[in-house]
JSON list of C-alpha atoms in Angstrom, two decimals:
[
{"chain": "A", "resi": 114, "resn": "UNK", "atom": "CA", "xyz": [-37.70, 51.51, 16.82]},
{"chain": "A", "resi": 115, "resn": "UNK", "atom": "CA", "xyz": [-38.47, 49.78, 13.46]},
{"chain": "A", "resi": 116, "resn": "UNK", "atom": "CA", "xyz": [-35.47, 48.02, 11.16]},
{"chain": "A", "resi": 117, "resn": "UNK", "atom": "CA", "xyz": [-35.49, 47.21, 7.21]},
{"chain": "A", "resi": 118, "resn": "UNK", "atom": "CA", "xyz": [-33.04, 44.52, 6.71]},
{"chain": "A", "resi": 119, "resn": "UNK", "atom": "CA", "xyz": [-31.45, 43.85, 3.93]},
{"chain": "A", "resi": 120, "resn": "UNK", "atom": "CA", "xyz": [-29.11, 40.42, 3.25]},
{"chain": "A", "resi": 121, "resn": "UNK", "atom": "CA", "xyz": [-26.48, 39.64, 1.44]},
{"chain": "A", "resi": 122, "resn": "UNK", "atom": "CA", "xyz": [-25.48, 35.74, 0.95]},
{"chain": "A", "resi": 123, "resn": "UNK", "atom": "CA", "xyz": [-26.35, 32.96, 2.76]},
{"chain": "A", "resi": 124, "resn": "UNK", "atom": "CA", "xyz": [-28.52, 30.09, 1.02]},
{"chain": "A", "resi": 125, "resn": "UNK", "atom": "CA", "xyz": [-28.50, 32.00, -2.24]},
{"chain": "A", "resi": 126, "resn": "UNK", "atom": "CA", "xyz": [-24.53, 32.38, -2.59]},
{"chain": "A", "resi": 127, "resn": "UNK", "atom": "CA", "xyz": [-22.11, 34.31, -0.98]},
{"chain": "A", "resi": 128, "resn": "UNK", "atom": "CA", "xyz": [-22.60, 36.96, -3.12]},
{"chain": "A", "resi": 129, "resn": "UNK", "atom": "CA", "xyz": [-25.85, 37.39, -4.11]},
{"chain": "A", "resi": 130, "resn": "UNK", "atom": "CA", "xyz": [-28.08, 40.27, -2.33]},
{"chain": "A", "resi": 131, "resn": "UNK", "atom": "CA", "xyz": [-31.96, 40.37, -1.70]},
{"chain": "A", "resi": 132, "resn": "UNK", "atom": "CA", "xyz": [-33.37, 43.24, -2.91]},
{"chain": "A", "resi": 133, "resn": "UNK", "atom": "CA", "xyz": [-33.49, 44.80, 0.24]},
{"chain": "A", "resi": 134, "resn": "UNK", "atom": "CA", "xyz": [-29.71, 44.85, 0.43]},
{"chain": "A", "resi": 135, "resn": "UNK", "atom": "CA", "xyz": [-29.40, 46.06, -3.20]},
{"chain": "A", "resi": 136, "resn": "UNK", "atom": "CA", "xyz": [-31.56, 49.09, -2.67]},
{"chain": "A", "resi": 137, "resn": "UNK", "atom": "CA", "xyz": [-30.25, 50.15, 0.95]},
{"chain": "A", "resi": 138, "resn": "UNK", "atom": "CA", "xyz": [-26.76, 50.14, -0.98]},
{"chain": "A", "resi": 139, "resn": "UNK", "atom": "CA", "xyz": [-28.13, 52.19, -3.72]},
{"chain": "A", "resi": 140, "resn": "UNK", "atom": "CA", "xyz": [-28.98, 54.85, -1.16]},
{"chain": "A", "resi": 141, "resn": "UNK", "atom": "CA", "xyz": [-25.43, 54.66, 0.36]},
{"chain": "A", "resi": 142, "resn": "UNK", "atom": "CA", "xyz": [-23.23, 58.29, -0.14]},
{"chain": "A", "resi": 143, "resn": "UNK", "atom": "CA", "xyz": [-20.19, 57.26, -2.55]},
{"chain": "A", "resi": 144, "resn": "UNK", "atom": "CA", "xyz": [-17.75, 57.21, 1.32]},
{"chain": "A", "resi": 145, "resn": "UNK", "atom": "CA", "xyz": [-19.66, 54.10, 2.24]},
{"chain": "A", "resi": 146, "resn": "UNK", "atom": "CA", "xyz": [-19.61, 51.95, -0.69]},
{"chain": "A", "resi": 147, "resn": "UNK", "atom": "CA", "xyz": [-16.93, 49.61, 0.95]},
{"chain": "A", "resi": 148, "resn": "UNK", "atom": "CA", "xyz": [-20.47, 48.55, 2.97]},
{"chain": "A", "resi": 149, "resn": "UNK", "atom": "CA", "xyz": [-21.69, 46.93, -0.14]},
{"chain": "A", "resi": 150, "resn": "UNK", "atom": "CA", "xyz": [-19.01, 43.71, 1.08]},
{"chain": "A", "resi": 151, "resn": "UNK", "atom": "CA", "xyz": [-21.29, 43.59, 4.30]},
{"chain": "A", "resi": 152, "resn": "UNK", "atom": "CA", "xyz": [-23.57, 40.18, 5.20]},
{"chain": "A", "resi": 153, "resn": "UNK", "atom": "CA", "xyz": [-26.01, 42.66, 6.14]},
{"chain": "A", "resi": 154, "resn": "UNK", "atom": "CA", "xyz": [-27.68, 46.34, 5.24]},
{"chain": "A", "resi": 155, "resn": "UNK", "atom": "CA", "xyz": [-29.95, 47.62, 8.74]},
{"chain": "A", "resi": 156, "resn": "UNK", "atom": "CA", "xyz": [-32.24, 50.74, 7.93]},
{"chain": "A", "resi": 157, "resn": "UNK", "atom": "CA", "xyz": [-32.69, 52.16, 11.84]},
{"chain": "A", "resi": 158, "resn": "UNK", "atom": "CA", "xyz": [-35.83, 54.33, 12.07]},
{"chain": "A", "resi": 159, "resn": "UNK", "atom": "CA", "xyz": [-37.56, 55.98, 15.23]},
{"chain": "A", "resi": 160, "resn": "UNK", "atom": "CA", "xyz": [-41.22, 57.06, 15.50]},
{"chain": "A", "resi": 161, "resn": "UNK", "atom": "CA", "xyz": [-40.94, 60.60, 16.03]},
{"chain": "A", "resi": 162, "resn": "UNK", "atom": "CA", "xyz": [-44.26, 60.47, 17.89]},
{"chain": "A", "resi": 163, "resn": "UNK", "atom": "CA", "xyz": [-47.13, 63.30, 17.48]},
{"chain": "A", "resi": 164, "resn": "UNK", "atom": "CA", "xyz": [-45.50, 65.60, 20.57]},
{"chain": "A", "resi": 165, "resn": "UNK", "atom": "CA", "xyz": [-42.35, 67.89, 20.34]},
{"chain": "A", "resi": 166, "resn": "UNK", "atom": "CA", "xyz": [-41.05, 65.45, 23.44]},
{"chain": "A", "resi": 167, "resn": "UNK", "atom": "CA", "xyz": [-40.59, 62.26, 22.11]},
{"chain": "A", "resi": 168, "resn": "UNK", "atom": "CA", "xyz": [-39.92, 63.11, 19.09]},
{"chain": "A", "resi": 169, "resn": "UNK", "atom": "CA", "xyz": [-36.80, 64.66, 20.59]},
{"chain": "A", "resi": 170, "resn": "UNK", "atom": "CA", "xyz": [-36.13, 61.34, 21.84]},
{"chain": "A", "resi": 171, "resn": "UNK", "atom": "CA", "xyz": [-36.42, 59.57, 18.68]},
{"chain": "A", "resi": 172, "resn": "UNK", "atom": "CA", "xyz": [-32.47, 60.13, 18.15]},
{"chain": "A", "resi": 173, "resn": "UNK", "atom": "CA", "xyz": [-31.51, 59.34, 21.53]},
{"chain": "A", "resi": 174, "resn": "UNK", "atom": "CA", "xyz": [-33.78, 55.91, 20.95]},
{"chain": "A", "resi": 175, "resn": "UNK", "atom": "CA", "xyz": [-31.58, 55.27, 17.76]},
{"chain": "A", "resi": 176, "resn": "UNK", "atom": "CA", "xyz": [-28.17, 55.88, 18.73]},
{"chain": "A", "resi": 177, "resn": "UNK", "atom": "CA", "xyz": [-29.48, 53.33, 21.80]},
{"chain": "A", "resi": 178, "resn": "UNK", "atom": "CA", "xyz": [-30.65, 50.65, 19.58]},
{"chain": "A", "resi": 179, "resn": "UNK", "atom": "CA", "xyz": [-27.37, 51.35, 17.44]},
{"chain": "A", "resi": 180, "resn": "UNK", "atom": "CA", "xyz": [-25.32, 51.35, 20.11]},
{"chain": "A", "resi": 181, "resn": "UNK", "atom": "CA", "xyz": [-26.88, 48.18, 21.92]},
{"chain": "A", "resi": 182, "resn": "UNK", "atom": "CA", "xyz": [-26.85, 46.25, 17.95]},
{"chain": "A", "resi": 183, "resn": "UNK", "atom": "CA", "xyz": [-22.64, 47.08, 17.90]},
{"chain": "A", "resi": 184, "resn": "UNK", "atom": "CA", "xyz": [-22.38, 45.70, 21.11]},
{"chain": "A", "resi": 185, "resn": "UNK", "atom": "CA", "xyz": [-24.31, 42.68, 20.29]},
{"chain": "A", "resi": 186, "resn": "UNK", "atom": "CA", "xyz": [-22.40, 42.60, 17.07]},
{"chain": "A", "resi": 187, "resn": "UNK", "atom": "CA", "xyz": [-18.87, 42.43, 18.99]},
{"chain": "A", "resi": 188, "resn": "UNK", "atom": "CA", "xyz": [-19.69, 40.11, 21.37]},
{"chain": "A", "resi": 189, "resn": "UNK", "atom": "CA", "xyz": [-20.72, 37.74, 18.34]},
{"chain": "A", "resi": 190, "resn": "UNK", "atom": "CA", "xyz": [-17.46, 38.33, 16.73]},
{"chain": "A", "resi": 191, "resn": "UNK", "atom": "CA", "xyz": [-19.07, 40.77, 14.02]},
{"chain": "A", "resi": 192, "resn": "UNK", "atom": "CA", "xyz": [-18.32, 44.17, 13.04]},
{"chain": "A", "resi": 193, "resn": "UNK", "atom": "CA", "xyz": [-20.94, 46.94, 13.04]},
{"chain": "A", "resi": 194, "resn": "UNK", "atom": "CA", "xyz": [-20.68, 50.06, 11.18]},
{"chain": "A", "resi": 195, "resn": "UNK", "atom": "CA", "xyz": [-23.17, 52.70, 11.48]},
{"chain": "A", "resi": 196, "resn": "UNK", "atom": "CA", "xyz": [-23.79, 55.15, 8.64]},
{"chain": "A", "resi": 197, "resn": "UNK", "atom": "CA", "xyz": [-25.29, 58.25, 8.29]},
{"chain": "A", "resi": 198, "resn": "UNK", "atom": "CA", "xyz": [-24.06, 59.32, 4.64]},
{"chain": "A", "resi": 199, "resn": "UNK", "atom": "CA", "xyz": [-27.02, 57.99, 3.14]},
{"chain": "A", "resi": 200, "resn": "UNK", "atom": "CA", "xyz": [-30.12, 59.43, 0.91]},
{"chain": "A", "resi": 201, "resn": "UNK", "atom": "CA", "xyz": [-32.79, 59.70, 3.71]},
{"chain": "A", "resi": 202, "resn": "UNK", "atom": "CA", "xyz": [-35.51, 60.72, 1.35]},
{"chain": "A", "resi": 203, "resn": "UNK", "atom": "CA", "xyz": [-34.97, 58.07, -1.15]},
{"chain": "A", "resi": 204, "resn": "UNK", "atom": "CA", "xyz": [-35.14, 55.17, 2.10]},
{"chain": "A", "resi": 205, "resn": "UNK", "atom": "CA", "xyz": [-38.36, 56.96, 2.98]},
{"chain": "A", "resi": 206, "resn": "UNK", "atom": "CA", "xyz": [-39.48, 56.58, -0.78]},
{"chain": "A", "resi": 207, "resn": "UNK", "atom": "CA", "xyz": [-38.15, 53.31, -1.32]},
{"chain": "A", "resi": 208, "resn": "UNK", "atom": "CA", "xyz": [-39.18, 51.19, 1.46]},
{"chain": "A", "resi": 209, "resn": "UNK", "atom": "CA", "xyz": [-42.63, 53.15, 2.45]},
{"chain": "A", "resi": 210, "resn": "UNK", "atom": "CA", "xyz": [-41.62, 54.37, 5.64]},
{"chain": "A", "resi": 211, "resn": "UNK", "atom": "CA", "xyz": [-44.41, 56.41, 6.66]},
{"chain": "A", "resi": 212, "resn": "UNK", "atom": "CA", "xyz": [-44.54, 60.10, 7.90]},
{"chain": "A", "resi": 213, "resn": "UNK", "atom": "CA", "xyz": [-43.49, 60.64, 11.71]},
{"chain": "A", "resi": 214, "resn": "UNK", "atom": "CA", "xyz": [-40.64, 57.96, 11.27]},
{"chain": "A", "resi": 215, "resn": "UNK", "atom": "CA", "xyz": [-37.52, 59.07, 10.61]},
{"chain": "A", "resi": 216, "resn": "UNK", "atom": "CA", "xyz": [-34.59, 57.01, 9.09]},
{"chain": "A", "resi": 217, "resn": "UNK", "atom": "CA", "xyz": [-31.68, 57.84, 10.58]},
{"chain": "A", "resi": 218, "resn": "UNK", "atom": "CA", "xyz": [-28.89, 55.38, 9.75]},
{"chain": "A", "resi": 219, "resn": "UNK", "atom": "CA", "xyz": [-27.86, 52.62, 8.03]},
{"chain": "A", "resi": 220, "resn": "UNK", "atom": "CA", "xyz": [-25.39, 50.02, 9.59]},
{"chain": "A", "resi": 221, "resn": "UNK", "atom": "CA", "xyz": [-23.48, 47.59, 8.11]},
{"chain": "A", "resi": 222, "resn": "UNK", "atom": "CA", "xyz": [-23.18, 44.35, 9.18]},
{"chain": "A", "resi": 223, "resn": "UNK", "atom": "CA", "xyz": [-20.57, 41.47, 8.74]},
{"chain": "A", "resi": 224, "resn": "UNK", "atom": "CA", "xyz": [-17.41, 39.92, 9.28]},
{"chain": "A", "resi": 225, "resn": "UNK", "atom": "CA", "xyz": [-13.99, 42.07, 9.11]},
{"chain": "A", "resi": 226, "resn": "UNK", "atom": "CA", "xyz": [-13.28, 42.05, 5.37]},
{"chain": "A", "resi": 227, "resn": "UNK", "atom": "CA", "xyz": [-10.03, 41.33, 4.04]},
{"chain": "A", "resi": 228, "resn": "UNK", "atom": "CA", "xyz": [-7.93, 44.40, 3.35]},
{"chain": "A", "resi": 229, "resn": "UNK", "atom": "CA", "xyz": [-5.82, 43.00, 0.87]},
{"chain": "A", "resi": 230, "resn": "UNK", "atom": "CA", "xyz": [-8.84, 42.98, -1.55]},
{"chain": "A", "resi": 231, "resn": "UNK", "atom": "CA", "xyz": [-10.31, 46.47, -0.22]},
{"chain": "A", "resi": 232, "resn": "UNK", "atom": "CA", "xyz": [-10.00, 49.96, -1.70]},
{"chain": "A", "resi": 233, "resn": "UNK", "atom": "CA", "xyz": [-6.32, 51.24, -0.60]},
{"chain": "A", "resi": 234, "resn": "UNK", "atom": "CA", "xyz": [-7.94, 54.55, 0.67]},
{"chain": "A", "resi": 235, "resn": "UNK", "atom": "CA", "xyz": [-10.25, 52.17, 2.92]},
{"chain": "A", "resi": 236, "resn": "UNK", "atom": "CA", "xyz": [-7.39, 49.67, 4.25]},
{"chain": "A", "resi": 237, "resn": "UNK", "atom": "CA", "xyz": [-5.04, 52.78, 5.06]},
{"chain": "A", "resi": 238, "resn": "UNK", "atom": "CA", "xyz": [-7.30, 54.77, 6.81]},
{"chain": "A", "resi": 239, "resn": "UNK", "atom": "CA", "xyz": [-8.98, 51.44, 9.32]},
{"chain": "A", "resi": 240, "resn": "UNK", "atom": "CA", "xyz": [-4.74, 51.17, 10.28]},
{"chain": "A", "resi": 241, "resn": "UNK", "atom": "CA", "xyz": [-4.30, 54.77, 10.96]},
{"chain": "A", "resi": 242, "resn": "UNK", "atom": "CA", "xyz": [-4.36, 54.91, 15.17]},
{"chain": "A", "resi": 243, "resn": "UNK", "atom": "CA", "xyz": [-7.49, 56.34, 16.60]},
{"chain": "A", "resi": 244, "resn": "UNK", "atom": "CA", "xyz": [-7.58, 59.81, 17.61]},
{"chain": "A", "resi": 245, "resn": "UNK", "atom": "CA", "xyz": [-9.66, 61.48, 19.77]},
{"chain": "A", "resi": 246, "resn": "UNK", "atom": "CA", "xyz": [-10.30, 64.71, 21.38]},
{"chain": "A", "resi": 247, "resn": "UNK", "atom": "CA", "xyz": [-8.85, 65.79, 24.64]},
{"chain": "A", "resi": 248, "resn": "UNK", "atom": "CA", "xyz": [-11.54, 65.10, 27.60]},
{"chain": "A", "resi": 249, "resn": "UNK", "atom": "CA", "xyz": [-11.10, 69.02, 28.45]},
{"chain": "A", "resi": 250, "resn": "UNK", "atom": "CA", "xyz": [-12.02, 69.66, 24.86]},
{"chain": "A", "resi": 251, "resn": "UNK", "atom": "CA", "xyz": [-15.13, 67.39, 25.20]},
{"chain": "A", "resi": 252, "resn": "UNK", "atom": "CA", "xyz": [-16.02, 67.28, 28.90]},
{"chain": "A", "resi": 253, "resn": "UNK", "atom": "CA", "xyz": [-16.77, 70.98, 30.83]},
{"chain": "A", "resi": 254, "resn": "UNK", "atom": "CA", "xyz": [-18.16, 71.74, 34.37]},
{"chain": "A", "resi": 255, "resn": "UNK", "atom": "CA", "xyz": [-19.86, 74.64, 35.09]},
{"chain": "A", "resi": 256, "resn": "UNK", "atom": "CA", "xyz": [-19.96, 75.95, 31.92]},
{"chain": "A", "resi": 257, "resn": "UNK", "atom": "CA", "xyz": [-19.64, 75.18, 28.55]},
{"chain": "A", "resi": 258, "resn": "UNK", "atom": "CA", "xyz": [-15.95, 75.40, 27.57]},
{"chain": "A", "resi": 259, "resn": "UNK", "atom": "CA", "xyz": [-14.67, 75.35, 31.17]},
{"chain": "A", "resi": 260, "resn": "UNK", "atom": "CA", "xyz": [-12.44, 72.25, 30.45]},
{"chain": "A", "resi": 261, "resn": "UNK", "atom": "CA", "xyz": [-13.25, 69.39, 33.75]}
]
């Protein structure tokens, strides 16, 4: 796993950005640009590896370390936000990131923003209650589609 951090604030203002930061939110898909209020911009890459196995578990590696940075995130009082609408080829361009490593989010970092100053698309969909699938829609035994 390899990460391209970008930061926003801190000694040099609250608002201002390294570059890092500035171009990771360049690459961000126009659904994710409530990401450019985060403290921090995390490229996640995986070496793919020269073998057909682990580069199969290049994506299992990053949803890991993704998974393991949220947690870590939470239990600092931080929000995490992964992101995959983002322009893979231009992170590869932009920050060198060699062939046989993949990018394959970015996650947002920060404190929970304040919704009064967010986009109203943004603030009513984070109040709408979570829905999720059924476990028999998502969970089988036996095989695929017999519901558990």
């Amino acid at each position: 796993m390899r990460f391209i951090v970008g930061r926003r604030g801190g000694q040099t203002g609250a608002d201002a950005a390294d570059e890092t930061f500035t171009t990771l939110a360049g690459l961000l898909k126009r659904g994710n640009s409530y990401a450019h209020a985060a403290s921090a911009l995390i490229l996640v890459c995986a070496d793919e590896g020269e073998d057909e196995r682990t580069a199969r578990y290049a994506a299992v590696d990053a949803g890991a370390a993704i998974a393991q940075l949220t947690i870590e995130a939470v239990s600092r009082g931080l929000i995490a936000h992964p992101m995959a609408g983002f322009d893979v080829d231009g992170a590869r361009a932009a920050f060198g990131v060699p062939d046989g490593v993949r990018p394959f989010a970015v996650v947002a970092l920060g404190h929970l923003g304040d919704y009064a100053t967010a986009d109203e698309a943004i603030a009513e969909r984070d109040s709408r209650p979570r829905e999720r699938l059924a476990l028999e829609q998502v969970a089988f035994t036996g095989r695929w589609g017999n519901p558990l």
